[in-house]
């Protein structure tokens, strides 16, 4: 074991997220084109990833000749399980002769590679001498949480495969391992489903109003602006199954699991635009063209054809995604507070209160209200998901309707009593409260409108850095049910990849320390010192970020 001590030089050892243990020795090891690259026990996919990584990021292809006099970089999959580093951890030793990276799994070696990359200066590819100096260090590192999530909404605005891959590269760089892909919502259905082609023929496309900002299309402030007769739906897109398989494999190579979200039963304008028969009424639903609040669109809870539709979709999703989980949404089915007042003013009764089919289902099953009907619906889907050997994740509202203790609760509303109740019932929880994890909020307190569109409030870099997925004072037996944390990138006001990256960065770096590094190794002041070199790295890699945060005062 090496001792815990702060790295001596920030510029050469400024790894994010901060490793568990790191010891810096005197001296460096110099890598050149002649340095030998050695793989022991690894598979071809991993080896190809490493070779491409060095060539694209450092501009070098190391020798495979086996002449060790120029030193070695060895990636070794352990033959005997290293209990200290576990399934995702790794060790790095750099001495005068070379670099040794070891782990129990490919994912562990992927993380070792990210740390090795961060041991070199950011601008190494511009170094004409083709010499890369790495400080001599010993690192022992493993994650605090098993769930280190990064969510991306691709419904409100569509993001292509290239952007998703760039996002996955960024996740890998900062050791995030769960990509929560928000594929369906009122503004577009983004996943090819063979049995229901209209979901993508109609549901993936909306009317575009160029020159009008989304703020001006916000249905909270202005009346719903339905498409005009004959107005073409030109904005949108979707992922074919082939593209999805490509993304899943790209992610897996980087130690990342892709979790699809199929929103049930609310946030369903795009489904009802495609298949109006799945609604409760004959309201003229359309794929929404601006911020949509309060939302009326909801799938009918009393129609057996809706349940059959959902199960068919789940079948195709379960077959496509190898993940252990399917996220089934479950949020905001019913307006509350001011939203309810506004909802009733516009639409009268909630669809489920007015619908004879929904009422009949409630009566037949002795469900006391619409919340119980949603609970029944989610439980039916949960049972169906289980037939595929998988589990559901849902936003925290699903807990209120009653689910089995296998359902994973994605806690977002910062309601500690609800969180504790879920934990007491034995439900695993992923912490993603709006207070610390909603990256669609703007980053700069004093400057909300300057650099990116925003709407909901401020979430500073420092606040993200202070995030602890385990609320203070939670007893150990409950705390262990918290799988980890996740940042959520909602895309109502993210029109382009550039804006997506801007909102994600540099806050993703703060999130990564909150979910990877031991709580005792987190240090805000030291994080700030590491940030400039990380920003240089982001420049080299071609990411856009908010440059006005994380400045040392
Ligand atoms: Zn209904």
XYZ file of C-alpha atoms and ligand atoms in Angstrom:
554
model
C 0.000 0.000 0.000
C 1.168 3.503 -0.729
C 0.429 6.375 1.571
C -2.058 9.142 0.891
C -0.349 12.350 0.125
C -1.162 15.337 -2.000
C 0.588 15.421 -5.364
C 3.584 17.718 -5.416
C 3.091 19.376 -8.763
C -0.344 20.223 -9.982
C 0.657 20.548 -13.623
C 2.056 17.083 -13.898
C -0.264 15.210 -11.528
C -3.671 16.828 -11.592
C -5.876 13.821 -12.213
C -9.656 14.321 -12.138
C -11.384 12.617 -10.421
C -8.872 12.591 -7.581
C -7.511 9.062 -7.087
C -7.831 7.190 -3.809
C -4.082 7.039 -3.234
C -1.236 8.622 -5.145
C 2.430 8.887 -4.344
C 4.719 11.008 -6.462
C 8.371 10.041 -6.706
C 11.247 12.100 -8.022
C 11.960 11.742 -11.720
C 10.095 11.028 -14.887
C 9.735 8.273 -17.438
C 9.999 9.413 -21.036
C 7.793 7.747 -23.622
C 8.811 7.839 -27.276
C 7.732 6.089 -30.471
C 10.235 3.364 -29.576
C 8.613 2.596 -26.222
C 7.093 -0.874 -26.217
C 3.374 -1.323 -25.816
C 2.554 -4.641 -24.160
C -0.831 -6.231 -23.473
C -1.213 -9.128 -21.061
C -4.542 -10.968 -20.822
C -6.578 -8.242 -22.567
C -8.961 -8.690 -25.495
C -8.715 -7.304 -29.030
C -11.430 -4.650 -28.550
C -9.584 -3.175 -25.597
C -6.213 -3.277 -27.362
C -7.638 -1.514 -30.399
C -9.144 1.144 -28.117
C -5.757 1.781 -26.478
C -3.874 1.934 -29.785
C -6.423 4.374 -31.257
C -6.383 6.419 -28.058
C -2.624 6.963 -28.098
C -2.590 7.687 -31.775
C -5.496 10.170 -31.730
C -4.605 11.935 -28.484
C -0.838 11.804 -28.379
C -0.128 11.302 -32.043
C 2.077 8.288 -31.333
C 1.972 4.626 -32.171
C 4.188 2.794 -29.749
C 6.438 -0.030 -30.848
C 5.163 -3.603 -30.683
C 8.630 -5.044 -31.404
C 9.320 -6.290 -27.898
C 12.654 -4.515 -27.464
C 12.395 -3.379 -23.879
C 15.462 -1.177 -23.748
C 13.351 1.877 -24.630
C 11.003 1.110 -21.811
C 7.503 -0.352 -21.742
C 3.867 0.536 -21.244
C 2.176 -2.634 -20.033
C -1.574 -3.132 -19.669
C -2.116 -6.242 -17.563
C -5.388 -7.911 -16.670
C -4.786 -9.531 -13.278
C -4.731 -13.298 -13.127
C -5.518 -13.161 -9.412
C -8.315 -10.847 -8.321
C -7.023 -7.715 -6.595
C -9.549 -7.245 -3.798
C -8.485 -3.715 -2.981
C -9.249 -2.223 -6.384
C -12.347 -4.388 -7.097
C -14.253 -4.513 -10.376
C -13.559 -1.013 -11.653
C -10.350 0.014 -9.901
C -6.765 -0.115 -11.144
C -3.146 0.430 -10.166
C -0.480 2.388 -12.005
C 3.249 2.240 -11.337
C 5.574 4.509 -13.257
C 9.309 4.056 -12.675
C 12.462 4.668 -14.694
C 11.806 1.623 -16.884
C 8.225 2.158 -17.818
C 4.572 2.149 -16.915
C 2.626 -0.799 -15.514
C -1.178 -0.567 -15.457
C -3.108 -3.398 -13.810
C -6.784 -4.107 -13.131
C -9.202 -6.984 -12.698
C -11.380 -5.952 -15.649
C -11.201 -4.118 -18.967
C -13.176 -1.268 -17.388
C -10.474 -0.922 -14.725
C -7.802 -0.733 -17.422
C -9.858 1.863 -19.328
C -9.781 4.031 -16.185
C -6.066 3.384 -15.742
C -5.567 4.651 -19.293
C -7.502 7.868 -18.536
C -5.255 8.501 -15.537
C -2.123 7.802 -17.566
C -3.373 10.258 -20.192
C -3.879 12.866 -17.497
C -0.360 12.313 -16.150
C 1.018 13.782 -19.382
C 0.757 17.482 -20.178
C -2.375 18.487 -22.091
C -0.510 19.781 -25.146
C 1.595 16.681 -25.689
C 0.327 16.111 -29.226
C 1.844 19.450 -30.228
C 5.239 18.374 -28.900
C 7.403 18.023 -31.997
C 10.071 16.036 -30.118
C 7.589 13.172 -29.777
C 8.697 12.718 -26.175
C 6.123 12.383 -23.455
C 7.314 12.852 -19.920
C 5.326 11.080 -17.233
C 6.065 11.656 -13.549
C 7.082 8.607 -11.586
C 4.066 7.784 -9.454
C 2.248 4.969 -7.755
C -1.525 5.110 -7.897
C -4.112 2.871 -6.286
C -7.604 3.879 -7.338
C -11.192 2.625 -7.285
C -14.644 4.271 -7.258
C -16.664 5.296 -4.243
C -19.968 4.519 -6.035
C -20.978 1.898 -8.583
C -23.396 4.339 -10.322
C -21.659 7.335 -11.862
C -24.244 8.542 -14.278
C -24.482 11.119 -17.005
C -27.892 11.673 -18.569
C -28.575 13.281 -21.933
C -32.000 14.351 -23.185
C -32.176 13.881 -26.950
C -35.925 14.435 -27.318
C -36.280 18.182 -26.735
C -33.480 18.657 -29.215
C -31.949 15.902 -31.263
C -28.241 15.078 -31.035
C -26.568 12.881 -33.623
C -24.420 9.771 -33.194
C -21.188 11.739 -33.479
C -22.166 13.959 -30.549
C -23.252 10.993 -28.436
C -19.884 9.326 -29.022
C -18.056 12.516 -28.076
C -20.165 12.629 -24.911
C -19.221 9.004 -24.149
C -15.525 9.821 -24.635
C -15.886 12.605 -22.126
C -17.642 10.300 -19.665
C -14.807 7.772 -19.971
C -12.177 10.488 -19.478
C -13.740 11.347 -16.104
C -14.578 7.742 -15.169
C -18.356 8.029 -15.436
C -19.919 4.658 -16.248
C -23.708 4.921 -16.799
C -25.119 6.727 -19.807
C -28.799 7.432 -19.188
C -30.262 8.099 -22.637
C -33.539 10.039 -22.467
C -34.933 8.828 -25.794
C -38.614 9.760 -25.656
C -40.565 12.818 -24.600
C -43.177 15.295 -25.833
C -40.764 16.757 -28.392
C -39.706 13.653 -30.268
C -39.466 9.865 -30.182
C -35.860 8.990 -31.005
C -35.691 5.200 -31.192
C -36.625 2.981 -34.115
C -39.313 0.464 -33.097
C -40.124 -2.073 -35.812
C -43.681 -2.836 -34.724
C -44.727 0.833 -34.490
C -43.103 2.656 -37.426
C -45.203 5.797 -36.980
C -43.292 6.536 -33.743
C -40.370 7.599 -35.910
C -42.195 8.450 -39.162
C -44.381 10.963 -37.315
C -43.226 11.096 -33.677
C -39.598 11.933 -34.410
C -40.382 15.125 -36.357
C -41.846 18.442 -35.397
C -42.668 21.719 -37.006
C -39.707 24.056 -36.944
C -40.128 27.781 -36.415
C -36.731 29.205 -37.348
C -36.082 32.639 -35.976
C -38.393 32.157 -33.004
C -36.611 31.278 -29.765
C -37.888 28.496 -27.557
C -38.687 31.056 -24.871
C -41.228 32.560 -27.234
C -42.768 29.145 -27.788
C -43.053 28.344 -24.079
C -46.604 27.129 -23.463
C -46.431 28.266 -19.847
C -46.289 31.888 -21.028
C -48.076 31.685 -24.367
C -50.958 29.684 -25.783
C -50.106 26.332 -27.315
C -49.007 27.014 -30.902
C -50.239 24.029 -32.861
C -48.859 23.333 -36.350
C -50.777 25.151 -39.045
C -52.611 23.268 -41.770
C -50.005 21.874 -44.161
C -47.008 23.147 -42.170
C -44.237 20.552 -42.630
C -42.554 18.824 -39.674
C -38.893 19.250 -40.538
C -37.007 19.302 -37.223
C -35.991 16.037 -35.585
C -34.364 12.701 -36.151
C -34.000 9.327 -34.548
C -31.510 6.516 -34.054
C -31.818 3.359 -36.107
C -31.305 0.079 -34.283
C -28.009 -0.305 -36.108
C -26.830 3.074 -34.822
C -27.929 2.147 -31.308
C -25.941 -1.105 -31.447
C -22.911 0.874 -32.619
C -23.282 3.313 -29.715
C -23.747 0.503 -27.172
C -20.586 -1.183 -28.390
C -18.673 2.122 -28.443
C -19.790 2.729 -24.854
C -18.965 -0.799 -23.698
C -15.423 -0.433 -25.021
C -15.131 2.538 -22.654
C -16.572 0.755 -19.609
C -19.946 2.495 -20.026
C -23.394 0.902 -19.778
C -26.179 2.511 -21.824
C -29.543 2.746 -20.061
C -32.495 3.620 -22.323
C -35.400 5.658 -20.977
C -38.873 5.125 -22.392
C -41.194 7.625 -20.728
C -44.452 6.189 -19.290
C -47.282 7.313 -19.000
C -46.912 11.139 -19.204
C -44.714 13.300 -21.472
C -46.313 11.453 -24.394
C -47.314 14.073 -26.989
C -45.120 12.422 -29.610
C -46.727 8.994 -29.057
C -50.238 10.446 -29.239
C -49.350 12.417 -32.367
C -48.287 9.122 -33.950
C -51.033 6.905 -32.514
C -53.935 9.102 -31.352
C -55.880 5.974 -30.324
C -53.570 5.554 -27.306
C -54.912 8.736 -25.678
C -57.925 9.203 -23.408
C -59.697 11.736 -25.628
C -59.775 13.187 -29.130
C -57.655 16.234 -28.272
C -55.477 17.147 -31.304
C -52.078 16.139 -29.916
C -48.950 17.019 -31.907
C -45.198 16.718 -31.447
C -44.481 19.729 -29.273
C -42.541 22.614 -30.780
C -41.523 24.535 -27.654
C -41.299 24.171 -23.869
C -44.488 22.334 -22.896
C -45.973 23.142 -19.512
C -48.257 22.091 -17.906
C -48.287 18.907 -20.001
C -51.649 17.410 -20.905
C -50.511 14.475 -23.035
C -50.723 11.150 -21.231
C -51.259 7.575 -22.390
C -54.655 6.132 -21.471
C -54.434 3.990 -18.333
C -57.646 2.124 -19.095
C -56.981 0.914 -22.627
C -55.630 -2.637 -23.005
C -54.175 -1.694 -26.394
C -51.929 0.842 -24.634
C -50.612 -1.821 -22.284
C -49.990 -4.154 -25.246
C -48.192 -1.318 -27.061
C -45.956 -0.595 -24.079
C -45.089 -4.255 -23.632
C -44.245 -4.577 -27.335
C -41.958 -1.548 -27.084
C -40.309 -2.960 -23.950
C -39.720 -6.251 -25.814
C -37.815 -4.472 -28.575
C -35.925 -2.243 -26.153
C -34.966 -5.212 -23.955
C -33.674 -7.081 -26.972
C -31.667 -4.126 -28.228
C -30.039 -2.912 -24.991
C -27.880 -5.347 -22.973
C -28.232 -3.184 -19.850
C -29.623 -4.723 -16.678
C -31.998 -1.742 -16.492
C -34.739 -0.056 -18.461
C -35.730 3.404 -17.262
C -39.489 3.798 -17.548
C -39.833 7.473 -16.631
C -42.932 7.846 -14.503
C -42.490 11.546 -13.684
C -44.896 14.450 -13.846
C -47.956 12.491 -14.916
C -50.150 14.739 -12.782
C -49.810 18.491 -12.350
C -49.471 19.810 -8.808
C -49.657 23.211 -7.119
C -49.589 26.131 -9.570
C -49.339 23.716 -12.452
C -52.605 22.110 -11.419
C -54.363 25.492 -11.239
C -53.068 26.400 -14.686
C -53.872 22.942 -16.035
C -57.504 23.075 -14.892
C -57.900 26.590 -16.266
C -56.810 25.391 -19.704
C -58.007 21.837 -19.955
C -60.481 21.248 -17.128
C -60.281 17.804 -15.593
C -57.182 15.660 -15.923
C -57.582 13.169 -18.788
C -57.612 10.174 -16.448
C -60.385 11.724 -14.308
C -62.517 12.401 -17.366
C -61.869 9.193 -19.306
C -64.485 6.396 -19.044
C -61.857 3.721 -19.767
C -59.541 4.969 -17.024
C -62.468 5.264 -14.607
C -63.591 1.738 -15.401
C -60.086 0.354 -14.806
C -59.949 2.095 -11.429
C -63.352 0.724 -10.476
C -62.612 -2.812 -11.669
C -59.267 -2.979 -9.875
C -60.525 -1.033 -6.821
C -57.840 1.616 -7.322
C -58.602 4.617 -5.161
C -57.367 7.348 -7.505
C -55.285 8.164 -10.570
C -52.040 7.872 -8.605
C -52.998 4.277 -7.844
C -53.793 3.732 -11.526
C -50.330 4.964 -12.451
C -48.929 2.637 -9.782
C -50.803 -0.297 -11.328
C -49.556 0.601 -14.802
C -45.928 0.883 -13.678
C -46.166 -2.423 -11.782
C -47.544 -4.162 -14.880
C -44.629 -2.830 -16.884
C -42.206 -3.746 -14.111
C -43.402 -7.351 -14.222
C -42.999 -7.365 -17.981
C -39.471 -5.926 -17.746
C -38.630 -8.648 -15.216
C -39.616 -11.319 -17.749
C -36.586 -10.144 -19.701
C -34.394 -10.609 -16.634
C -34.117 -6.857 -16.166
C -35.096 -4.253 -13.579
C -36.841 -0.927 -13.882
C -35.531 2.458 -12.897
C -38.041 5.277 -12.550
C -38.160 8.868 -11.414
C -39.098 9.101 -7.734
C -42.835 9.492 -8.427
C -43.022 5.757 -9.220
C -42.407 4.996 -5.573
C -45.604 6.812 -4.587
C -47.695 4.494 -6.782
C -46.165 1.371 -5.245
C -43.490 -0.745 -6.921
C -41.574 -3.826 -5.795
C -38.400 -3.373 -3.787
C -36.391 -4.330 -6.904
C -37.329 -1.076 -8.641
C -34.528 1.473 -8.599
C -35.702 4.923 -7.578
C -34.103 7.871 -9.327
C -34.433 10.502 -6.677
C -34.701 14.003 -8.217
C -37.120 16.173 -6.240
C -34.887 16.542 -3.188
C -37.588 15.156 -0.925
C -35.583 13.549 1.865
C -38.615 11.919 3.582
C -39.563 10.150 0.330
C -35.948 9.086 -0.147
C -35.828 7.610 3.362
C -39.131 5.808 2.879
C -37.847 4.207 -0.331
C -34.638 3.153 1.396
C -36.573 1.728 4.354
C -38.551 -0.420 1.940
C -35.273 -1.688 0.506
C -35.408 0.077 -2.879
C -32.022 0.991 -4.321
C -31.700 4.718 -5.019
C -29.730 6.821 -7.498
C -29.312 10.370 -6.239
C -29.846 13.086 -8.808
C -31.485 15.955 -6.934
C -32.229 19.175 -8.826
C -30.248 21.038 -6.158
C -26.911 19.558 -7.278
C -27.374 17.540 -10.451
C -29.491 19.468 -12.992
C -27.017 20.723 -15.564
C -29.661 22.550 -17.606
C -29.492 25.198 -14.864
C -27.034 27.985 -15.670
C -23.577 28.079 -14.102
C -22.775 31.700 -13.309
C -24.718 33.401 -10.550
C -24.060 36.944 -11.741
C -24.414 36.289 -15.415
C -27.419 34.094 -16.132
C -28.127 35.087 -19.708
C -24.719 35.715 -21.166
C -23.373 32.544 -22.634
C -26.067 29.892 -22.915
C -29.812 29.907 -22.845
C -31.128 29.043 -19.402
C -34.366 28.793 -17.604
C -34.560 27.181 -14.216
C -31.983 28.725 -11.908
C -28.314 28.602 -11.051
C -26.237 25.554 -10.225
C -22.653 26.611 -9.628
C -19.560 24.482 -10.108
C -18.876 24.691 -6.371
C -22.379 23.461 -5.527
C -21.902 20.456 -7.805
C -18.547 19.852 -6.158
C -20.227 19.811 -2.747
C -22.649 17.074 -3.862
C -22.733 14.014 -1.652
C -25.115 11.324 -2.961
C -25.609 10.165 0.634
C -27.538 12.748 2.676
C -25.958 13.688 5.964
C -26.824 11.565 8.976
C -28.229 8.653 6.983
C -27.657 5.370 8.862
C -25.122 3.021 7.251
C -27.666 0.272 6.517
C -29.715 2.735 4.445
C -26.735 4.523 2.919
C -25.498 1.313 1.321
C -28.667 1.188 -0.805
C -27.619 4.421 -2.528
C -26.007 3.225 -5.726
C -24.477 6.578 -6.589
C -25.262 9.836 -8.323
C -25.884 11.297 -11.750
C -25.939 14.602 -13.572
C -28.875 15.303 -15.870
C -28.637 17.314 -19.055
C -32.159 18.292 -20.063
C -32.227 19.767 -23.533
C -35.153 22.187 -23.736
C -32.659 25.012 -24.169
C -29.763 23.059 -25.624
C -30.036 23.483 -29.351
C -26.584 22.334 -30.431
C -23.721 20.022 -29.381
C -21.715 23.118 -28.516
C -24.339 24.220 -25.979
C -24.635 20.723 -24.574
C -20.887 20.648 -23.902
C -20.962 24.146 -22.457
C -23.548 23.170 -19.856
C -21.808 19.903 -19.071
C -18.362 21.397 -18.633
C -16.614 21.866 -16.390
C -19.384 20.714 -14.030
C -18.948 17.076 -15.111
C -15.476 17.190 -13.552
C -16.944 18.263 -10.202
C -19.584 15.534 -10.471
C -16.932 12.939 -11.210
C -15.086 13.714 -7.974
C -18.418 13.572 -6.099
C -19.160 10.051 -7.310
C -15.679 8.544 -7.749
C -13.320 10.015 -5.152
C -13.469 9.142 -1.459
C -15.257 11.940 0.424
C -12.057 12.548 2.434
C -10.006 13.114 -0.736
C -12.219 15.892 -2.042
C -10.727 19.345 -1.736
C -12.370 22.311 -3.491
C -9.279 24.537 -3.428
C -7.102 21.801 -4.862
C -9.769 20.996 -7.474
C -9.601 24.633 -8.610
C -5.834 24.339 -8.994
C -6.242 21.266 -11.173
C -8.855 22.910 -13.379
C -6.719 25.109 -15.704
C -4.749 22.101 -16.999
C -8.029 20.199 -17.413
C -9.422 23.105 -19.429
C -6.332 23.004 -21.649
C -7.009 19.302 -22.127
C -10.619 20.061 -23.113
C -9.309 22.633 -25.608
C -7.005 20.084 -27.193
C -9.820 17.544 -27.381
C -12.148 20.108 -28.945
C -14.794 20.440 -26.244
C -16.660 23.639 -25.515
C -16.887 24.624 -21.840
C -17.831 27.485 -19.574
C -14.543 29.278 -19.028
C -15.875 31.781 -16.505
C -16.246 29.308 -13.650
C -13.588 27.675 -11.551
C -11.265 30.663 -11.613
C -8.907 30.975 -8.687
C -9.595 34.223 -6.866
Zn -57.962 6.959 -20.343
